[in-house]
Amino acid sequence: MNEASARLAGLFDGQRLTPTQRRIAQVLVRRAEEAPFLSSVELAESAGVSQPSVTRFAVALGFDGYPGLRRRLREALRAGERAPAGGDGEPNVYQQAVLAEAARLRALAAELGDPERLERAGRLLAASRPLPVLGLRAAAAEARGFAYFAAKVHPDVRPLDEGGSHLADRIEQAADAGARALLCFALPRYPRELPAALAVARGLGLSVVTVADSPLTPVAEPGDQLFVAPVSTALSFDTACAPLLLGRALLEAMCDALPDAQARLERFDERAAERGVFLD
């Protein structure tokens, strides 16, 4: 996702979009440079929806109609400002990558201004015994990292970071053991197995909490608790500082909801010291 697409995607952060509206938003993000110049008919044809659907989409976003949305799209594209250089001249590619991540972290901080949603998700994850944590391919590191730390305070955390035919089995086993929720990290490019695995979880009655890079992620369903933390595309491979930090924030909220979390941490530290696990 280039910078123009990222700016337009930000317009839809936190919006509860219907599947039809999501298709319209995806077209706008994909065609970011020309989006402000598309007529409502052109946008409808590109998204495969009706022209009235485009108007309803604009109204759902709080505009009087499509012309108002189109003006906002133009403003969003003009709002991109060049980041200041770290020394003389323009920032180099590595500085640009860091500055891009900093911008995403500032956006995440703003989104977490009201902690109630995060705290509600933390209580849901804390109450799930066991707690399956799903993340495939690019998101596997986030799932493993969350599971590693969560296991210090939660009695039964089950990382699901590999695909294959056994993935559905492991989700079913977690549900049979009493799981009530599943935490999912969904980052691009989305593996084809991911929505299938989430469909299994939902079919078993598990509540899904998803950390994703975009509100337009194709793996989320309206009933999920979706938290958005954009990745940066400034380098050849995506960087995911914001999803990692959001995962840690969810972990903190989960710890707050576990009455014995501190006691478990203290027991871990005592046992680690006895075994000499760490150098310090």
PDB file of C-alpha atoms in Angstrom:
ATOM      1  CA  MET A   1       0.000   0.000   0.000  1.00  0.00           C
ATOM      2  CA  ASN A   2       1.545   3.333  -1.058  1.00  0.00           C
ATOM      3  CA  GLU A   3       1.258   6.543   0.933  1.00  0.00           C
ATOM      4  CA  ALA A   4      -1.757   7.832  -1.002  1.00  0.00           C
ATOM      5  CA  SER A   5      -3.601   4.571  -0.431  1.00  0.00           C
ATOM      6  CA  ALA A   6      -2.655   4.620   3.256  1.00  0.00           C
ATOM      7  CA  ARG A   7      -4.087   8.128   3.675  1.00  0.00           C
ATOM      8  CA  LEU A   8      -7.390   7.140   2.077  1.00  0.00           C
ATOM      9  CA  ALA A   9      -7.550   3.922   4.090  1.00  0.00           C
ATOM     10  CA  GLY A  10      -7.287   6.084   7.202  1.00  0.00           C
ATOM     11  CA  LEU A  11     -10.609   7.717   6.319  1.00  0.00           C
ATOM     12  CA  PHE A  12     -12.352   4.396   6.912  1.00  0.00           C
ATOM     13  CA  ASP A  13     -10.655   3.508  10.218  1.00  0.00           C
ATOM     14  CA  GLY A  14     -13.214   2.517  12.837  1.00  0.00           C
ATOM     15  CA  GLN A  15     -16.138   2.505  10.376  1.00  0.00           C
ATOM     16  CA  ARG A  16     -18.535  -0.439  10.442  1.00  0.00           C
ATOM     17  CA  LEU A  17     -18.884  -1.125   6.737  1.00  0.00           C
ATOM     18  CA  THR A  18     -21.253  -3.536   5.048  1.00  0.00           C
ATOM     19  CA  PRO A  19     -19.766  -5.965   2.510  1.00  0.00           C
ATOM     20  CA  THR A  20     -20.997  -3.723  -0.330  1.00  0.00           C
ATOM     21  CA  GLN A  21     -19.540  -0.613   1.297  1.00  0.00           C
ATOM     22  CA  ARG A  22     -16.275  -2.461   1.897  1.00  0.00           C
ATOM     23  CA  ARG A  23     -15.982  -3.181  -1.827  1.00  0.00           C
ATOM     24  CA  ILE A  24     -16.459   0.508  -2.589  1.00  0.00           C
ATOM     25  CA  ALA A  25     -13.824   1.499  -0.021  1.00  0.00           C
ATOM     26  CA  GLN A  26     -11.388  -1.071  -1.391  1.00  0.00           C
ATOM     27  CA  VAL A  27     -11.700   0.440  -4.872  1.00  0.00           C
ATOM     28  CA  LEU A  28     -11.026   3.920  -3.500  1.00  0.00           C
ATOM     29  CA  VAL A  29      -7.945   2.718  -1.646  1.00  0.00           C
ATOM     30  CA  ARG A  30      -6.681   0.684  -4.608  1.00  0.00           C
ATOM     31  CA  ARG A  31      -7.179   3.603  -7.018  1.00  0.00           C
ATOM     32  CA  ALA A  32      -6.146   6.291  -4.524  1.00  0.00           C
ATOM     33  CA  GLU A  33      -4.474   8.672  -6.990  1.00  0.00           C
ATOM     34  CA  GLU A  34      -7.529   8.899  -9.224  1.00  0.00           C
ATOM     35  CA  ALA A  35     -10.217   8.332  -6.577  1.00  0.00           C
ATOM     36  CA  PRO A  36     -11.066  12.054  -6.110  1.00  0.00           C
ATOM     37  CA  PHE A  37     -11.783  12.364  -9.830  1.00  0.00           C
ATOM     38  CA  LEU A  38     -14.055   9.328 -10.235  1.00  0.00           C
ATOM     39  CA  SER A  39     -17.742  10.028 -10.758  1.00  0.00           C
ATOM     40  CA  SER A  40     -20.215   8.081  -8.653  1.00  0.00           C
ATOM     41  CA  VAL A  41     -21.140   6.057 -11.753  1.00  0.00           C
ATOM     42  CA  GLU A  42     -17.486   5.230 -12.500  1.00  0.00           C
ATOM     43  CA  LEU A  43     -16.890   4.216  -8.898  1.00  0.00           C
ATOM     44  CA  ALA A  44     -20.020   2.049  -8.876  1.00  0.00           C
ATOM     45  CA  GLU A  45     -18.956   0.280 -12.071  1.00  0.00           C
ATOM     46  CA  SER A  46     -15.436  -0.292 -10.750  1.00  0.00           C
ATOM     47  CA  ALA A  47     -16.776  -1.765  -7.489  1.00  0.00           C
ATOM     48  CA  GLY A  48     -19.519  -3.779  -9.185  1.00  0.00           C
ATOM     49  CA  VAL A  49     -22.293  -2.084  -7.200  1.00  0.00           C
ATOM     50  CA  SER A  50     -25.174   0.251  -7.989  1.00  0.00           C
ATOM     51  CA  GLN A  51     -24.822   4.038  -8.124  1.00  0.00           C
ATOM     52  CA  PRO A  52     -27.268   4.483  -5.199  1.00  0.00           C
ATOM     53  CA  SER A  53     -24.975   2.198  -3.160  1.00  0.00           C
ATOM     54  CA  VAL A  54     -22.168   4.725  -3.668  1.00  0.00           C
ATOM     55  CA  THR A  55     -24.423   7.512  -2.411  1.00  0.00           C
ATOM     56  CA  ARG A  56     -25.452   5.463   0.633  1.00  0.00           C
ATOM     57  CA  PHE A  57     -21.773   4.727   1.278  1.00  0.00           C
ATOM     58  CA  ALA A  58     -20.978   8.460   1.361  1.00  0.00           C
ATOM     59  CA  VAL A  59     -23.918   9.148   3.682  1.00  0.00           C
ATOM     60  CA  ALA A  60     -22.841   6.301   5.992  1.00  0.00           C
ATOM     61  CA  LEU A  61     -19.481   8.043   6.341  1.00  0.00           C
ATOM     62  CA  GLY A  62     -21.211  11.248   7.446  1.00  0.00           C
ATOM     63  CA  PHE A  63     -21.327  13.207   4.176  1.00  0.00           C
ATOM     64  CA  ASP A  64     -24.395  14.752   2.563  1.00  0.00           C
ATOM     65  CA  GLY A  65     -23.655  12.824  -0.605  1.00  0.00           C
ATOM     66  CA  TYR A  66     -20.918  11.649  -2.912  1.00  0.00           C
ATOM     67  CA  PRO A  67     -19.675  15.167  -3.855  1.00  0.00           C
ATOM     68  CA  GLY A  68     -18.862  15.810  -0.194  1.00  0.00           C
ATOM     69  CA  LEU A  69     -16.937  12.551   0.047  1.00  0.00           C
ATOM     70  CA  ARG A  70     -15.028  13.351  -3.127  1.00  0.00           C
ATOM     71  CA  ARG A  71     -13.964  16.725  -1.706  1.00  0.00           C
ATOM     72  CA  ARG A  72     -12.727  14.947   1.399  1.00  0.00           C
ATOM     73  CA  LEU A  73     -10.741  12.504  -0.742  1.00  0.00           C
ATOM     74  CA  ARG A  74      -9.008  15.438  -2.441  1.00  0.00           C
ATOM     75  CA  GLU A  75      -8.181  17.004   0.917  1.00  0.00           C
ATOM     76  CA  ALA A  76      -6.760  13.722   2.194  1.00  0.00           C
ATOM     77  CA  LEU A  77      -4.418  13.397  -0.767  1.00  0.00           C
ATOM     78  CA  ARG A  78      -3.268  17.012  -0.465  1.00  0.00           C
ATOM     79  CA  ALA A  79      -2.612  16.555   3.266  1.00  0.00           C
ATOM     80  CA  GLY A  80       0.457  14.392   2.785  1.00  0.00           C
ATOM     81  CA  GLU A  81       3.412  16.432   3.953  1.00  0.00           C
ATOM     82  CA  ARG A  82       7.073  15.607   3.409  1.00  0.00           C
ATOM     83  CA  ALA A  83       8.721  14.537   6.645  1.00  0.00           C
ATOM     84  CA  PRO A  84      11.630  16.637   7.919  1.00  0.00           C
ATOM     85  CA  ALA A  85      15.144  15.357   7.326  1.00  0.00           C
ATOM     86  CA  GLY A  86      17.261  14.091  10.195  1.00  0.00           C
ATOM     87  CA  GLY A  87      20.207  16.236   9.042  1.00  0.00           C
ATOM     88  CA  ASP A  88      20.910  18.378   6.027  1.00  0.00           C
ATOM     89  CA  GLY A  89      18.756  17.750   2.966  1.00  0.00           C
ATOM     90  CA  GLU A  90      16.031  15.191   2.412  1.00  0.00           C
ATOM     91  CA  PRO A  91      15.568  12.166   4.728  1.00  0.00           C
ATOM     92  CA  ASN A  92      17.147   8.988   3.387  1.00  0.00           C
ATOM     93  CA  VAL A  93      15.153   5.821   2.784  1.00  0.00           C
ATOM     94  CA  TYR A  94      15.864   4.439   6.255  1.00  0.00           C
ATOM     95  CA  GLN A  95      14.827   7.665   7.974  1.00  0.00           C
ATOM     96  CA  GLN A  96      11.682   7.736   5.876  1.00  0.00           C
ATOM     97  CA  ALA A  97      10.829   4.221   7.034  1.00  0.00           C
ATOM     98  CA  VAL A  98      11.211   5.205  10.689  1.00  0.00           C
ATOM     99  CA  LEU A  99       9.176   8.390  10.213  1.00  0.00           C
ATOM    100  CA  ALA A 100       6.444   6.408   8.449  1.00  0.00           C
ATOM    101  CA  GLU A 101       6.242   4.030  11.404  1.00  0.00           C
ATOM    102  CA  ALA A 102       6.159   6.952  13.828  1.00  0.00           C
ATOM    103  CA  ALA A 103       3.145   8.365  11.977  1.00  0.00           C
ATOM    104  CA  ARG A 104       1.330   5.046  12.295  1.00  0.00           C
ATOM    105  CA  LEU A 105       2.093   4.835  15.993  1.00  0.00           C
ATOM    106  CA  ARG A 106       0.678   8.347  16.492  1.00  0.00           C
ATOM    107  CA  ALA A 107      -2.497   7.259  14.687  1.00  0.00           C
ATOM    108  CA  LEU A 108      -2.691   4.183  16.913  1.00  0.00           C
ATOM    109  CA  ALA A 109      -2.291   6.326  20.034  1.00  0.00           C
ATOM    110  CA  ALA A 110      -5.209   8.480  18.908  1.00  0.00           C
ATOM    111  CA  GLU A 111      -7.376   5.415  18.276  1.00  0.00           C
ATOM    112  CA  LEU A 112      -6.694   4.129  21.790  1.00  0.00           C
ATOM    113  CA  GLY A 113      -7.847   7.388  23.368  1.00  0.00           C
ATOM    114  CA  ASP A 114     -10.953   5.580  24.656  1.00  0.00           C
ATOM    115  CA  PRO A 115      -9.677   2.345  26.254  1.00  0.00           C
ATOM    116  CA  GLU A 116     -13.109   0.788  26.812  1.00  0.00           C
ATOM    117  CA  ARG A 117     -13.051  -1.379  23.649  1.00  0.00           C
ATOM    118  CA  LEU A 118      -9.570  -2.637  24.441  1.00  0.00           C
ATOM    119  CA  GLU A 119     -10.498  -3.419  28.040  1.00  0.00           C
ATOM    120  CA  ARG A 120     -13.599  -5.304  26.898  1.00  0.00           C
ATOM    121  CA  ALA A 121     -11.489  -7.414  24.537  1.00  0.00           C
ATOM    122  CA  GLY A 122      -8.961  -8.016  27.326  1.00  0.00           C
ATOM    123  CA  ARG A 123     -11.695  -9.397  29.578  1.00  0.00           C
ATOM    124  CA  LEU A 124     -12.913 -11.670  26.788  1.00  0.00           C
ATOM    125  CA  LEU A 125      -9.419 -13.069  26.163  1.00  0.00           C
ATOM    126  CA  ALA A 126      -8.747 -13.511  29.880  1.00  0.00           C
ATOM    127  CA  ALA A 127     -11.937 -15.530  30.335  1.00  0.00           C
ATOM    128  CA  SER A 128     -11.167 -17.954  27.490  1.00  0.00           C
ATOM    129  CA  ARG A 129      -9.602 -21.194  28.815  1.00  0.00           C
ATOM    130  CA  PRO A 130      -7.803 -22.194  26.658  1.00  0.00           C
ATOM    131  CA  LEU A 131      -6.932 -19.129  24.564  1.00  0.00           C
ATOM    132  CA  PRO A 132      -5.982 -19.885  20.937  1.00  0.00           C
ATOM    133  CA  VAL A 133      -3.813 -17.215  19.261  1.00  0.00           C
ATOM    134  CA  LEU A 134      -3.800 -17.357  15.465  1.00  0.00           C
ATOM    135  CA  GLY A 135      -1.298 -15.789  13.080  1.00  0.00           C
ATOM    136  CA  LEU A 136      -0.058 -17.245   9.788  1.00  0.00           C
ATOM    137  CA  ARG A 137       2.948 -16.383   7.594  1.00  0.00           C
ATOM    138  CA  ALA A 138       3.717 -12.655   8.030  1.00  0.00           C
ATOM    139  CA  ALA A 139       1.608 -12.525  11.197  1.00  0.00           C
ATOM    140  CA  ALA A 140       3.140 -15.622  12.786  1.00  0.00           C
ATOM    141  CA  ALA A 141       5.731 -13.583  14.684  1.00  0.00           C
ATOM    142  CA  GLU A 142       3.028 -11.424  16.291  1.00  0.00           C
ATOM    143  CA  ALA A 143       1.040 -14.524  17.318  1.00  0.00           C
ATOM    144  CA  ARG A 144       4.099 -16.262  18.763  1.00  0.00           C
ATOM    145  CA  GLY A 145       5.217 -13.142  20.619  1.00  0.00           C
ATOM    146  CA  PHE A 146       1.796 -12.578  22.161  1.00  0.00           C
ATOM    147  CA  ALA A 147       1.489 -16.248  23.135  1.00  0.00           C
ATOM    148  CA  TYR A 148       4.982 -16.293  24.672  1.00  0.00           C
ATOM    149  CA  PHE A 149       4.240 -13.452  27.068  1.00  0.00           C
ATOM    150  CA  ALA A 150       0.571 -14.359  27.628  1.00  0.00           C
ATOM    151  CA  ALA A 151       1.593 -17.826  28.836  1.00  0.00           C
ATOM    152  CA  LYS A 152       3.272 -16.190  31.835  1.00  0.00           C
ATOM    153  CA  VAL A 153      -0.084 -14.948  33.149  1.00  0.00           C
ATOM    154  CA  HIS A 154      -2.740 -17.105  31.423  1.00  0.00           C
ATOM    155  CA  PRO A 155      -3.043 -20.791  32.358  1.00  0.00           C
ATOM    156  CA  ASP A 156      -3.583 -22.162  28.834  1.00  0.00           C
ATOM    157  CA  VAL A 157      -2.444 -20.276  25.726  1.00  0.00           C
ATOM    158  CA  ARG A 158      -2.301 -22.158  22.419  1.00  0.00           C
ATOM    159  CA  PRO A 159      -0.375 -20.490  19.564  1.00  0.00           C
ATOM    160  CA  LEU A 160      -1.622 -21.390  16.086  1.00  0.00           C
ATOM    161  CA  ASP A 161       1.123 -20.160  13.783  1.00  0.00           C
ATOM    162  CA  GLU A 162       1.239 -22.904  11.150  1.00  0.00           C
ATOM    163  CA  GLY A 163      -1.306 -23.702   8.463  1.00  0.00           C
ATOM    164  CA  GLY A 164      -2.191 -27.051   6.987  1.00  0.00           C
ATOM    165  CA  SER A 165      -5.011 -29.526   7.457  1.00  0.00           C
ATOM    166  CA  HIS A 166      -4.305 -29.797  11.183  1.00  0.00           C
ATOM    167  CA  LEU A 167      -5.137 -26.116  11.810  1.00  0.00           C
ATOM    168  CA  ALA A 168      -8.905 -26.715  11.920  1.00  0.00           C
ATOM    169  CA  ASP A 169      -8.289 -29.707  14.201  1.00  0.00           C
ATOM    170  CA  ARG A 170      -6.406 -27.546  16.696  1.00  0.00           C
ATOM    171  CA  ILE A 171      -9.158 -24.907  16.704  1.00  0.00           C
ATOM    172  CA  GLU A 172     -11.763 -27.623  17.284  1.00  0.00           C
ATOM    173  CA  GLN A 173      -9.655 -29.093  20.096  1.00  0.00           C
ATOM    174  CA  ALA A 174      -9.424 -25.688  21.766  1.00  0.00           C
ATOM    175  CA  ALA A 175     -13.188 -25.232  21.518  1.00  0.00           C
ATOM    176  CA  ASP A 176     -13.795 -28.727  22.923  1.00  0.00           C
ATOM    177  CA  ALA A 177     -11.498 -27.858  25.840  1.00  0.00           C
ATOM    178  CA  GLY A 178     -13.611 -24.814  26.685  1.00  0.00           C
ATOM    179  CA  ALA A 179     -12.250 -21.928  24.600  1.00  0.00           C
ATOM    180  CA  ARG A 180     -14.655 -19.007  24.273  1.00  0.00           C
ATOM    181  CA  ALA A 181     -12.551 -16.632  22.178  1.00  0.00           C
ATOM    182  CA  LEU A 182      -9.753 -16.595  19.612  1.00  0.00           C
ATOM    183  CA  LEU A 183      -7.207 -13.839  19.053  1.00  0.00           C
ATOM    184  CA  CYS A 184      -6.128 -13.389  15.430  1.00  0.00           C
ATOM    185  CA  PHE A 185      -3.315 -11.342  13.927  1.00  0.00           C
ATOM    186  CA  ALA A 186      -4.051 -10.647  10.235  1.00  0.00           C
ATOM    187  CA  LEU A 187      -1.353  -8.926   8.194  1.00  0.00           C
ATOM    188  CA  PRO A 188      -0.778  -8.727   4.438  1.00  0.00           C
ATOM    189  CA  ARG A 189      -0.486 -10.691   2.377  1.00  0.00           C
ATOM    190  CA  TYR A 190      -3.399 -12.624   3.848  1.00  0.00           C
ATOM    191  CA  PRO A 191      -2.989 -16.418   3.545  1.00  0.00           C
ATOM    192  CA  ARG A 192      -5.916 -18.167   1.891  1.00  0.00           C
ATOM    193  CA  GLU A 193      -6.101 -20.477   4.916  1.00  0.00           C
ATOM    194  CA  LEU A 194      -6.793 -17.617   7.331  1.00  0.00           C
ATOM    195  CA  PRO A 195     -10.465 -16.855   6.549  1.00  0.00           C
ATOM    196  CA  ALA A 196     -11.152 -20.602   6.417  1.00  0.00           C
ATOM    197  CA  ALA A 197      -9.661 -21.046   9.887  1.00  0.00           C
ATOM    198  CA  LEU A 198     -11.665 -18.105  11.249  1.00  0.00           C
ATOM    199  CA  ALA A 199     -14.827 -19.550   9.728  1.00  0.00           C
ATOM    200  CA  VAL A 200     -14.183 -22.745  11.690  1.00  0.00           C
ATOM    201  CA  ALA A 201     -13.745 -20.738  14.896  1.00  0.00           C
ATOM    202  CA  ARG A 202     -16.923 -18.738  14.360  1.00  0.00           C
ATOM    203  CA  GLY A 203     -18.825 -21.903  13.466  1.00  0.00           C
ATOM    204  CA  LEU A 204     -17.806 -23.351  16.838  1.00  0.00           C
ATOM    205  CA  GLY A 205     -19.144 -20.264  18.613  1.00  0.00           C
ATOM    206  CA  LEU A 206     -15.801 -18.629  19.429  1.00  0.00           C
ATOM    207  CA  SER A 207     -15.706 -14.847  19.660  1.00  0.00           C
ATOM    208  CA  VAL A 208     -12.978 -13.477  17.365  1.00  0.00           C
ATOM    209  CA  VAL A 209     -10.722 -10.568  18.333  1.00  0.00           C
ATOM    210  CA  THR A 210      -8.674  -9.475  15.318  1.00  0.00           C
ATOM    211  CA  VAL A 211      -5.639  -7.206  15.060  1.00  0.00           C
ATOM    212  CA  ALA A 212      -5.392  -6.204  11.402  1.00  0.00           C
ATOM    213  CA  ASP A 213      -3.614  -3.648   9.260  1.00  0.00           C
ATOM    214  CA  SER A 214      -6.776  -2.147   7.784  1.00  0.00           C
ATOM    215  CA  PRO A 215     -10.519  -1.800   8.524  1.00  0.00           C
ATOM    216  CA  LEU A 216     -10.987  -3.213   5.032  1.00  0.00           C
ATOM    217  CA  THR A 217      -9.298  -6.511   5.839  1.00  0.00           C
ATOM    218  CA  PRO A 218     -11.124  -9.316   4.011  1.00  0.00           C
ATOM    219  CA  VAL A 219     -10.832 -11.704   6.966  1.00  0.00           C
ATOM    220  CA  ALA A 220     -12.996  -9.758   9.443  1.00  0.00           C
ATOM    221  CA  GLU A 221     -16.734 -10.243   9.936  1.00  0.00           C
ATOM    222  CA  PRO A 222     -19.196  -7.697  11.384  1.00  0.00           C
ATOM    223  CA  GLY A 223     -19.461  -9.668  14.633  1.00  0.00           C
ATOM    224  CA  ASP A 224     -15.706  -9.617  15.303  1.00  0.00           C
ATOM    225  CA  GLN A 225     -13.919  -7.197  17.594  1.00  0.00           C
ATOM    226  CA  LEU A 226     -11.575  -5.550  15.078  1.00  0.00           C
ATOM    227  CA  PHE A 227      -8.594  -3.418  16.095  1.00  0.00           C
ATOM    228  CA  VAL A 228      -6.706  -1.602  13.339  1.00  0.00           C
ATOM    229  CA  ALA A 229      -2.951  -1.001  13.352  1.00  0.00           C
ATOM    230  CA  PRO A 230      -1.555  -0.166   9.890  1.00  0.00           C
ATOM    231  CA  VAL A 231       1.721  -1.599   8.652  1.00  0.00           C
ATOM    232  CA  SER A 232       4.300   0.548   6.862  1.00  0.00           C
ATOM    233  CA  THR A 233       5.311  -0.124   3.271  1.00  0.00           C
ATOM    234  CA  ALA A 234       8.292   2.232   3.164  1.00  0.00           C
ATOM    235  CA  LEU A 235      10.774  -0.646   2.785  1.00  0.00           C
ATOM    236  CA  SER A 236      10.829  -3.673   0.494  1.00  0.00           C
ATOM    237  CA  PHE A 237       9.114  -5.725   3.200  1.00  0.00           C
ATOM    238  CA  ASP A 238       6.301  -4.430   5.413  1.00  0.00           C
ATOM    239  CA  THR A 239       7.145  -3.307   8.931  1.00  0.00           C
ATOM    240  CA  ALA A 240       4.582  -3.961  11.641  1.00  0.00           C
ATOM    241  CA  CYS A 241       5.473  -1.911  14.717  1.00  0.00           C
ATOM    242  CA  ALA A 242       1.881  -0.744  15.258  1.00  0.00           C
ATOM    243  CA  PRO A 243       0.327  -4.267  15.178  1.00  0.00           C
ATOM    244  CA  LEU A 244       3.031  -5.468  17.575  1.00  0.00           C
ATOM    245  CA  LEU A 245       2.345  -2.616  20.001  1.00  0.00           C
ATOM    246  CA  LEU A 246      -1.413  -3.093  19.745  1.00  0.00           C
ATOM    247  CA  GLY A 247      -0.924  -6.762  20.591  1.00  0.00           C
ATOM    248  CA  ARG A 248       1.012  -5.758  23.709  1.00  0.00           C
ATOM    249  CA  ALA A 249      -1.767  -3.322  24.638  1.00  0.00           C
ATOM    250  CA  LEU A 250      -4.296  -6.167  24.377  1.00  0.00           C
ATOM    251  CA  LEU A 251      -1.989  -8.283  26.525  1.00  0.00           C
ATOM    252  CA  GLU A 252      -1.901  -5.518  29.152  1.00  0.00           C
ATOM    253  CA  ALA A 253      -5.697  -5.316  29.135  1.00  0.00           C
ATOM    254  CA  MET A 254      -5.855  -9.101  29.511  1.00  0.00           C
ATOM    255  CA  CYS A 255      -3.444  -8.977  32.472  1.00  0.00           C
ATOM    256  CA  ASP A 256      -5.644  -6.375  34.150  1.00  0.00           C
ATOM    257  CA  ALA A 257      -8.600  -8.765  33.805  1.00  0.00           C
ATOM    258  CA  LEU A 258      -6.738 -11.746  35.324  1.00  0.00           C
ATOM    259  CA  PRO A 259      -6.881 -11.507  39.143  1.00  0.00           C
ATOM    260  CA  ASP A 260      -3.862 -13.802  39.604  1.00  0.00           C
ATOM    261  CA  ALA A 261      -1.692 -12.319  36.833  1.00  0.00           C
ATOM    262  CA  GLN A 262       0.774 -10.661  39.206  1.00  0.00           C
ATOM    263  CA  ALA A 263       1.106 -13.770  41.353  1.00  0.00           C
ATOM    264  CA  ARG A 264       1.829 -15.857  38.259  1.00  0.00           C
ATOM    265  CA  LEU A 265       4.482 -13.393  37.128  1.00  0.00           C
ATOM    266  CA  GLU A 266       6.148 -13.491  40.516  1.00  0.00           C
ATOM    267  CA  ARG A 267       6.161 -17.319  40.532  1.00  0.00           C
ATOM    268  CA  PHE A 268       7.703 -17.321  37.066  1.00  0.00           C
ATOM    269  CA  ASP A 269      10.450 -14.928  38.143  1.00  0.00           C
ATOM    270  CA  GLU A 270      11.213 -17.041  41.221  1.00  0.00           C
ATOM    271  CA  ARG A 271      11.438 -20.268  39.236  1.00  0.00           C
ATOM    272  CA  ALA A 272      13.492 -18.648  36.470  1.00  0.00           C
ATOM    273  CA  ALA A 273      15.932 -17.400  39.104  1.00  0.00           C
ATOM    274  CA  GLU A 274      16.182 -20.859  40.666  1.00  0.00           C
ATOM    275  CA  ARG A 275      16.994 -22.427  37.297  1.00  0.00           C
ATOM    276  CA  GLY A 276      19.297 -19.628  36.204  1.00  0.00           C
ATOM    277  CA  VAL A 277      17.284 -19.068  33.017  1.00  0.00           C
ATOM    278  CA  PHE A 278      18.555 -15.552  32.401  1.00  0.00           C
ATOM    279  CA  LEU A 279      22.026 -14.053  32.539  1.00  0.00           C
ATOM    280  CA  ASP A 280      21.006 -11.095  34.675  1.00  0.00           C
TER     281      ASP A 280
END
